[in-house]
Amino acid sequence: MYQIIPCELMAARRDCKMSLSAVARQIGKDRSTVWRYEHGQLNPPASTLFQMAEMYGVPVETLCRRQEGNHVL
């Protein structure tokens, strides 16, 4: 199981100097959906998370942490 790290999603996007709208267009989602991903209100599906990691040029592990039971590793 994995836990998405919202602040890492936002940091990766900003490091790439991309707007919420640009990311939304690239992944085929609404701007508000990307905002919700970045603010921890909604978890992206795995396919979207991999798409975002590739777009940002970071390993997917940068955007999430492995979780076993109630412990984040």
mmCIF file of C-alpha atoms in Angstrom:
data_model
loop_
_atom_site.group_PDB
_atom_site.id
_atom_site.type_symbol
_atom_site.label_atom_id
_atom_site.label_comp_id
_atom_site.label_asym_id
_atom_site.label_seq_id
_atom_site.Cartn_x
_atom_site.Cartn_y
_atom_site.Cartn_z
ATOM 1 C CA MET A 1 0.000 0.000 0.000
ATOM 2 C CA TYR A 2 1.200 3.492 -0.764
ATOM 3 C CA GLN A 3 0.457 6.896 0.715
ATOM 4 C CA ILE A 4 0.478 9.883 -1.638
ATOM 5 C CA ILE A 5 2.436 12.911 -0.395
ATOM 6 C CA PRO A 6 0.492 15.999 -1.505
ATOM 7 C CA CYS A 7 3.288 18.499 -0.817
ATOM 8 C CA GLU A 8 5.617 16.443 -3.050
ATOM 9 C CA LEU A 9 3.090 16.591 -5.888
ATOM 10 C CA MET A 10 2.981 20.371 -5.609
ATOM 11 C CA ALA A 11 6.759 20.732 -5.251
ATOM 12 C CA ALA A 12 7.425 18.547 -8.305
ATOM 13 C CA ARG A 13 4.975 20.570 -10.391
ATOM 14 C CA ARG A 14 6.493 23.867 -9.279
ATOM 15 C CA ASP A 15 10.028 22.598 -9.915
ATOM 16 C CA CYS A 16 8.911 21.963 -13.505
ATOM 17 C CA LYS A 17 7.389 25.450 -13.624
ATOM 18 C CA MET A 18 4.030 24.037 -14.682
ATOM 19 C CA SER A 19 0.643 25.517 -13.859
ATOM 20 C CA LEU A 20 -2.239 23.486 -12.497
ATOM 21 C CA SER A 21 -4.001 24.014 -15.823
ATOM 22 C CA ALA A 22 -1.033 22.710 -17.824
ATOM 23 C CA VAL A 23 -0.812 19.577 -15.675
ATOM 24 C CA ALA A 24 -4.560 19.039 -15.915
ATOM 25 C CA ARG A 25 -4.415 19.239 -19.722
ATOM 26 C CA GLN A 26 -1.494 16.785 -19.866
ATOM 27 C CA ILE A 27 -3.184 14.156 -17.693
ATOM 28 C CA GLY A 28 -6.724 14.704 -18.961
ATOM 29 C CA LYS A 29 -8.185 15.911 -15.651
ATOM 30 C CA ASP A 30 -9.837 19.095 -14.436
ATOM 31 C CA ARG A 31 -7.663 21.793 -12.856
ATOM 32 C CA SER A 32 -9.660 21.424 -9.629
ATOM 33 C CA THR A 33 -8.869 17.702 -9.545
ATOM 34 C CA VAL A 34 -5.120 18.397 -9.709
ATOM 35 C CA TRP A 35 -5.546 20.991 -6.942
ATOM 36 C CA ARG A 36 -7.323 18.388 -4.818
ATOM 37 C CA TYR A 37 -4.473 15.915 -5.401
ATOM 38 C CA GLU A 38 -1.957 18.530 -4.242
ATOM 39 C CA HIS A 39 -3.970 19.391 -1.134
ATOM 40 C CA GLY A 40 -4.615 15.831 -0.004
ATOM 41 C CA GLN A 41 -8.345 15.952 -0.662
ATOM 42 C CA LEU A 42 -8.204 13.262 -3.344
ATOM 43 C CA ASN A 43 -5.708 10.521 -4.174
ATOM 44 C CA PRO A 44 -4.814 10.131 -7.834
ATOM 45 C CA PRO A 45 -5.265 6.694 -9.366
ATOM 46 C CA ALA A 46 -1.994 4.786 -9.764
ATOM 47 C CA SER A 47 -1.994 5.328 -13.527
ATOM 48 C CA THR A 48 -2.293 9.098 -13.035
ATOM 49 C CA LEU A 49 0.413 9.099 -10.374
ATOM 50 C CA PHE A 50 2.806 7.332 -12.761
ATOM 51 C CA GLN A 51 1.846 9.764 -15.522
ATOM 52 C CA MET A 52 2.582 12.742 -13.260
ATOM 53 C CA ALA A 53 5.911 11.289 -12.105
ATOM 54 C CA GLU A 54 6.990 10.814 -15.711
ATOM 55 C CA MET A 55 5.869 14.322 -16.668
ATOM 56 C CA TYR A 56 7.775 15.825 -13.710
ATOM 57 C CA GLY A 57 10.842 13.703 -14.390
ATOM 58 C CA VAL A 58 10.906 12.154 -10.919
ATOM 59 C CA PRO A 59 10.657 8.579 -9.675
ATOM 60 C CA VAL A 60 7.145 7.706 -8.549
ATOM 61 C CA GLU A 61 8.630 6.987 -5.097
ATOM 62 C CA THR A 62 9.241 10.728 -4.761
ATOM 63 C CA LEU A 63 5.488 11.322 -4.813
ATOM 64 C CA CYS A 64 4.463 8.559 -2.433
ATOM 65 C CA ARG A 65 5.688 6.454 0.460
ATOM 66 C CA ARG A 66 5.219 2.753 1.030
ATOM 67 C CA GLN A 67 2.910 2.001 3.941
ATOM 68 C CA GLU A 68 2.500 -1.266 5.805
ATOM 69 C CA GLY A 69 -0.413 -1.460 8.199
ATOM 70 C CA ASN A 70 -0.500 1.872 10.009
ATOM 71 C CA HIS A 71 3.201 2.588 9.504
ATOM 72 C CA VAL A 72 4.695 4.657 6.708
ATOM 73 C CA LEU A 73 8.130 3.399 5.635
#
